Amino acid sequence: PIGGVAIRDGELLGFYAEVDFTPGIPLFPGVMLDRVGAGMYLQPTRLLGRMGVTAAGIFKIDGRLVLAFPSSAAPFTLTSEEAGGAFPPEFYQRRYTTFTMAIGAEGSLKVPYIDTEIPLGRAYLLYSAPGYVAFGGRIDWDFFDIVSVTGGANGEFNAASGKFNLSGDVDVCVADPSTGLVLDGAA
């Protein structure tokens, strides 16, 4: 749930509270704070934070932070409920046993007059002690089936093993409505 206290078998699991602001609270000219949330859960101990902002009245960003303090007896696994959907699917299956920080953000375009949001992209940063860092971002723009752009970049560094991985891709598709032709290019 958006807010509350979770208790199972008489044991405190955690608590979370979130506040939506309508209208938003001005942070800077053209930037409004729409949502803020915070909480703590146990087994393992993790601190959660969330913030939603709108820029220029049409660009929405939803960011989340998880600070986890796991151990080998109580490992930590990312969940979309806590960390959001910005991470690649395989990150939600990994188990972490040392301090882990996960930051994720998702952006969308709020289309006026038709009351809809078009997802634009997402980005993430993950650190797990003592020296693992993963980061990346992905865009997925589709403007009314005329122009679409998908692509991203990501990387992982492991200071303990000295290994790293960097990758990226992009795909652009442009349709010509008058002829029905679709131009598609990938890199």
mmCIF file of C-alpha atoms in Angstrom:
data_model
loop_
_atom_site.group_PDB
_atom_site.id
_atom_site.type_symbol
_atom_site.label_atom_id
_atom_site.label_comp_id
_atom_site.label_asym_id
_atom_site.label_seq_id
_atom_site.Cartn_x
_atom_site.Cartn_y
_atom_site.Cartn_z
ATOM 1 C CA PRO A 1 0.000 0.000 0.000
ATOM 2 C CA ILE A 2 0.974 3.669 -0.378
ATOM 3 C CA GLY A 3 1.201 4.021 3.382
ATOM 4 C CA GLY A 4 0.887 1.962 6.497
ATOM 5 C CA VAL A 5 2.485 -0.369 8.994
ATOM 6 C CA ALA A 6 3.123 -4.027 8.151
ATOM 7 C CA ILE A 7 3.025 -6.588 10.967
ATOM 8 C CA ARG A 8 3.187 -10.361 10.461
ATOM 9 C CA ASP A 9 2.897 -12.943 13.248
ATOM 10 C CA GLY A 10 3.211 -10.179 15.835
ATOM 11 C CA GLU A 11 6.514 -8.915 14.360
ATOM 12 C CA LEU A 12 7.009 -5.495 12.787
ATOM 13 C CA LEU A 13 7.962 -5.866 9.109
ATOM 14 C CA GLY A 14 8.109 -2.150 8.391
ATOM 15 C CA PHE A 15 6.266 1.049 7.692
ATOM 16 C CA TYR A 16 5.881 3.440 4.790
ATOM 17 C CA ALA A 17 4.128 6.770 4.275
ATOM 18 C CA GLU A 18 3.569 8.713 1.070
ATOM 19 C CA VAL A 19 1.971 12.084 0.425
ATOM 20 C CA ASP A 20 0.602 13.265 -2.928
ATOM 21 C CA PHE A 21 0.414 17.019 -3.488
ATOM 22 C CA THR A 22 -2.364 18.389 -5.700
ATOM 23 C CA PRO A 23 -1.513 20.927 -6.895
ATOM 24 C CA GLY A 24 2.212 20.377 -6.589
ATOM 25 C CA ILE A 25 4.551 22.388 -4.389
ATOM 26 C CA PRO A 26 6.879 24.726 -6.356
ATOM 27 C CA LEU A 27 10.563 23.762 -6.018
ATOM 28 C CA PHE A 28 11.995 25.935 -8.763
ATOM 29 C CA PRO A 29 10.380 27.979 -11.520
ATOM 30 C CA GLY A 30 8.490 25.428 -13.645
ATOM 31 C CA VAL A 31 9.280 22.465 -11.343
ATOM 32 C CA MET A 32 6.603 21.109 -8.987
ATOM 33 C CA LEU A 33 6.898 18.491 -6.248
ATOM 34 C CA ASP A 34 4.001 16.040 -6.770
ATOM 35 C CA ARG A 35 4.819 13.239 -4.336
ATOM 36 C CA VAL A 36 7.166 12.344 -1.497
ATOM 37 C CA GLY A 37 7.432 9.096 0.428
ATOM 38 C CA ALA A 38 9.653 7.446 3.031
ATOM 39 C CA GLY A 39 9.735 4.250 5.017
ATOM 40 C CA MET A 40 11.742 1.499 6.625
ATOM 41 C CA TYR A 41 11.447 -2.278 6.385
ATOM 42 C CA LEU A 42 13.239 -5.072 8.235
ATOM 43 C CA GLN A 43 14.652 -8.519 7.339
ATOM 44 C CA PRO A 44 16.943 -7.068 6.012
ATOM 45 C CA THR A 45 16.846 -3.465 7.200
ATOM 46 C CA ARG A 46 16.169 -1.084 4.319
ATOM 47 C CA LEU A 47 15.364 2.600 4.126
ATOM 48 C CA LEU A 48 13.084 3.698 1.279
ATOM 49 C CA GLY A 49 12.531 7.085 -0.320
ATOM 50 C CA ARG A 50 10.444 8.304 -3.216
ATOM 51 C CA MET A 51 9.975 11.645 -4.963
ATOM 52 C CA GLY A 52 7.827 12.643 -7.924
ATOM 53 C CA VAL A 53 8.220 15.936 -9.780
ATOM 54 C CA THR A 54 6.683 17.589 -12.827
ATOM 55 C CA ALA A 55 8.687 20.006 -14.986
ATOM 56 C CA ALA A 56 7.129 22.537 -17.363
ATOM 57 C CA GLY A 57 3.749 21.001 -16.563
ATOM 58 C CA ILE A 58 4.322 18.046 -18.911
ATOM 59 C CA PHE A 59 7.505 16.130 -17.956
ATOM 60 C CA LYS A 60 7.010 13.766 -15.014
ATOM 61 C CA ILE A 61 9.853 12.077 -13.144
ATOM 62 C CA ASP A 62 9.339 9.437 -10.454
ATOM 63 C CA GLY A 63 12.511 8.656 -8.491
ATOM 64 C CA ARG A 64 13.132 6.035 -5.822
ATOM 65 C CA LEU A 65 15.945 5.272 -3.402
ATOM 66 C CA VAL A 66 16.609 2.090 -1.430
ATOM 67 C CA LEU A 67 19.409 1.796 1.139
ATOM 68 C CA ALA A 68 19.714 -1.847 2.192
ATOM 69 C CA PHE A 69 21.781 -3.277 5.045
ATOM 70 C CA PRO A 70 21.645 -7.043 4.335
ATOM 71 C CA SER A 71 23.771 -9.941 5.558
ATOM 72 C CA SER A 72 24.313 -13.516 4.433
ATOM 73 C CA ALA A 73 21.608 -14.540 6.948
ATOM 74 C CA ALA A 74 19.174 -11.899 5.632
ATOM 75 C CA PRO A 75 20.005 -11.144 1.956
ATOM 76 C CA PHE A 76 18.437 -8.313 -0.018
ATOM 77 C CA THR A 77 16.654 -8.621 -3.365
ATOM 78 C CA LEU A 78 15.397 -5.616 -5.332
ATOM 79 C CA THR A 79 11.632 -5.437 -5.864
ATOM 80 C CA SER A 80 9.710 -3.188 -8.227
ATOM 81 C CA GLU A 81 7.447 -2.165 -5.319
ATOM 82 C CA GLU A 82 10.409 -0.652 -3.468
ATOM 83 C CA ALA A 83 12.881 0.268 -6.222
ATOM 84 C CA GLY A 84 10.489 0.963 -9.120
ATOM 85 C CA GLY A 85 10.796 -0.397 -12.649
ATOM 86 C CA ALA A 86 13.968 1.349 -13.814
ATOM 87 C CA PHE A 87 16.333 -1.607 -13.389
ATOM 88 C CA PRO A 88 16.926 -4.357 -15.974
ATOM 89 C CA PRO A 89 14.889 -7.530 -15.239
ATOM 90 C CA GLU A 90 17.902 -9.581 -14.112
ATOM 91 C CA PHE A 91 18.602 -7.101 -11.277
ATOM 92 C CA TYR A 92 15.337 -8.110 -9.563
ATOM 93 C CA GLN A 93 16.593 -11.692 -9.263
ATOM 94 C CA ARG A 94 20.014 -10.997 -7.727
ATOM 95 C CA ARG A 95 20.690 -11.388 -4.022
ATOM 96 C CA TYR A 96 22.927 -8.918 -2.184
ATOM 97 C CA THR A 97 24.552 -9.641 1.194
ATOM 98 C CA THR A 98 26.463 -6.376 1.746
ATOM 99 C CA PHE A 99 25.382 -2.726 1.953
ATOM 100 C CA THR A 100 23.493 -1.871 -1.229
ATOM 101 C CA MET A 101 22.190 1.442 -2.561
ATOM 102 C CA ALA A 102 19.715 1.444 -5.465
ATOM 103 C CA ILE A 103 18.482 4.612 -7.180
ATOM 104 C CA GLY A 104 16.008 4.453 -10.047
ATOM 105 C CA ALA A 105 13.970 7.010 -11.964
ATOM 106 C CA GLU A 106 11.306 6.793 -14.656
ATOM 107 C CA GLY A 107 10.246 9.676 -16.880
ATOM 108 C CA SER A 108 7.109 10.274 -18.899
ATOM 109 C CA LEU A 109 5.448 12.957 -21.003
ATOM 110 C CA LYS A 110 2.032 14.125 -19.847
ATOM 111 C CA VAL A 111 -0.018 14.896 -22.960
ATOM 112 C CA PRO A 112 -2.430 17.781 -22.338
ATOM 113 C CA TYR A 113 -6.106 17.527 -23.318
ATOM 114 C CA ILE A 114 -6.109 13.739 -23.791
ATOM 115 C CA ASP A 115 -5.142 12.952 -20.171
ATOM 116 C CA THR A 116 -2.500 10.343 -20.937
ATOM 117 C CA GLU A 117 1.175 9.809 -20.200
ATOM 118 C CA ILE A 118 3.741 8.548 -22.701
ATOM 119 C CA PRO A 119 6.698 6.722 -21.084
ATOM 120 C CA LEU A 120 9.975 8.319 -22.162
ATOM 121 C CA GLY A 121 12.704 6.454 -20.359
ATOM 122 C CA ARG A 122 14.311 5.245 -17.197
ATOM 123 C CA ALA A 123 17.702 5.343 -15.489
ATOM 124 C CA TYR A 124 19.325 3.511 -12.591
ATOM 125 C CA LEU A 125 22.398 3.425 -10.367
ATOM 126 C CA LEU A 126 23.266 0.548 -8.047
ATOM 127 C CA TYR A 127 26.174 0.265 -5.616
ATOM 128 C CA SER A 128 26.920 -2.846 -3.553
ATOM 129 C CA ALA A 129 29.853 -2.788 -1.136
ATOM 130 C CA PRO A 130 32.741 -3.108 -1.348
ATOM 131 C CA GLY A 131 33.134 -2.124 -5.006
ATOM 132 C CA TYR A 132 30.349 -3.162 -7.379
ATOM 133 C CA VAL A 133 28.685 -0.377 -9.382
ATOM 134 C CA ALA A 134 26.042 -0.733 -12.088
ATOM 135 C CA PHE A 135 24.370 2.075 -14.008
ATOM 136 C CA GLY A 136 22.316 2.580 -17.104
ATOM 137 C CA GLY A 137 19.451 4.199 -18.860
ATOM 138 C CA ARG A 138 16.910 3.313 -21.487
ATOM 139 C CA ILE A 139 14.658 5.412 -23.691
ATOM 140 C CA ASP A 140 11.499 4.184 -25.310
ATOM 141 C CA TRP A 141 9.766 6.937 -27.263
ATOM 142 C CA ASP A 142 6.832 6.235 -29.538
ATOM 143 C CA PHE A 143 5.065 9.282 -30.907
ATOM 144 C CA PHE A 144 1.732 8.201 -32.368
ATOM 145 C CA ASP A 145 3.287 5.385 -34.462
ATOM 146 C CA ILE A 146 5.074 7.929 -36.651
ATOM 147 C CA VAL A 147 8.470 8.175 -34.951
ATOM 148 C CA SER A 148 9.875 5.773 -32.406
ATOM 149 C CA VAL A 149 13.262 5.716 -30.738
ATOM 150 C CA THR A 150 14.441 2.981 -28.412
ATOM 151 C CA GLY A 151 17.883 2.521 -27.012
ATOM 152 C CA GLY A 152 20.073 2.650 -23.999
ATOM 153 C CA ALA A 153 23.438 2.294 -22.390
ATOM 154 C CA ASN A 154 24.553 0.426 -19.311
ATOM 155 C CA GLY A 155 27.660 -0.558 -17.469
ATOM 156 C CA GLU A 156 28.900 -2.647 -14.577
ATOM 157 C CA PHE A 157 32.179 -2.338 -12.685
ATOM 158 C CA ASN A 158 33.508 -4.727 -10.059
ATOM 159 C CA ALA A 159 36.535 -3.280 -8.262
ATOM 160 C CA ALA A 160 37.236 -6.552 -6.412
ATOM 161 C CA SER A 161 37.670 -8.596 -9.607
ATOM 162 C CA GLY A 162 38.773 -5.764 -11.890
ATOM 163 C CA LYS A 163 36.072 -6.689 -14.405
ATOM 164 C CA PHE A 164 33.771 -4.298 -16.236
ATOM 165 C CA ASN A 165 31.153 -4.309 -18.960
ATOM 166 C CA LEU A 166 29.793 -1.438 -21.067
ATOM 167 C CA SER A 167 27.143 -1.704 -23.773
ATOM 168 C CA GLY A 168 24.665 0.377 -25.706
ATOM 169 C CA ASP A 169 22.168 0.246 -28.536
ATOM 170 C CA VAL A 170 19.736 2.468 -30.410
ATOM 171 C CA ASP A 171 16.904 1.832 -32.863
ATOM 172 C CA VAL A 172 15.065 4.574 -34.770
ATOM 173 C CA CYS A 173 11.912 3.986 -36.796
ATOM 174 C CA VAL A 174 10.197 6.659 -38.922
ATOM 175 C CA ALA A 175 6.931 5.991 -40.749
ATOM 176 C CA ASP A 176 5.735 7.981 -43.754
ATOM 177 C CA PRO A 177 1.938 8.127 -43.346
ATOM 178 C CA SER A 178 1.396 9.198 -46.971
ATOM 179 C CA THR A 179 3.107 6.096 -48.436
ATOM 180 C CA GLY A 180 2.906 3.637 -45.548
ATOM 181 C CA LEU A 181 6.667 3.049 -45.773
ATOM 182 C CA VAL A 182 8.620 2.510 -42.572
ATOM 183 C CA LEU A 183 12.304 3.429 -42.342
ATOM 184 C CA ASP A 184 14.041 1.480 -39.600
ATOM 185 C CA GLY A 185 17.655 1.795 -38.493
ATOM 186 C CA ALA A 186 19.568 0.240 -35.642
ATOM 187 C CA ALA A 187 23.040 0.634 -34.210
#
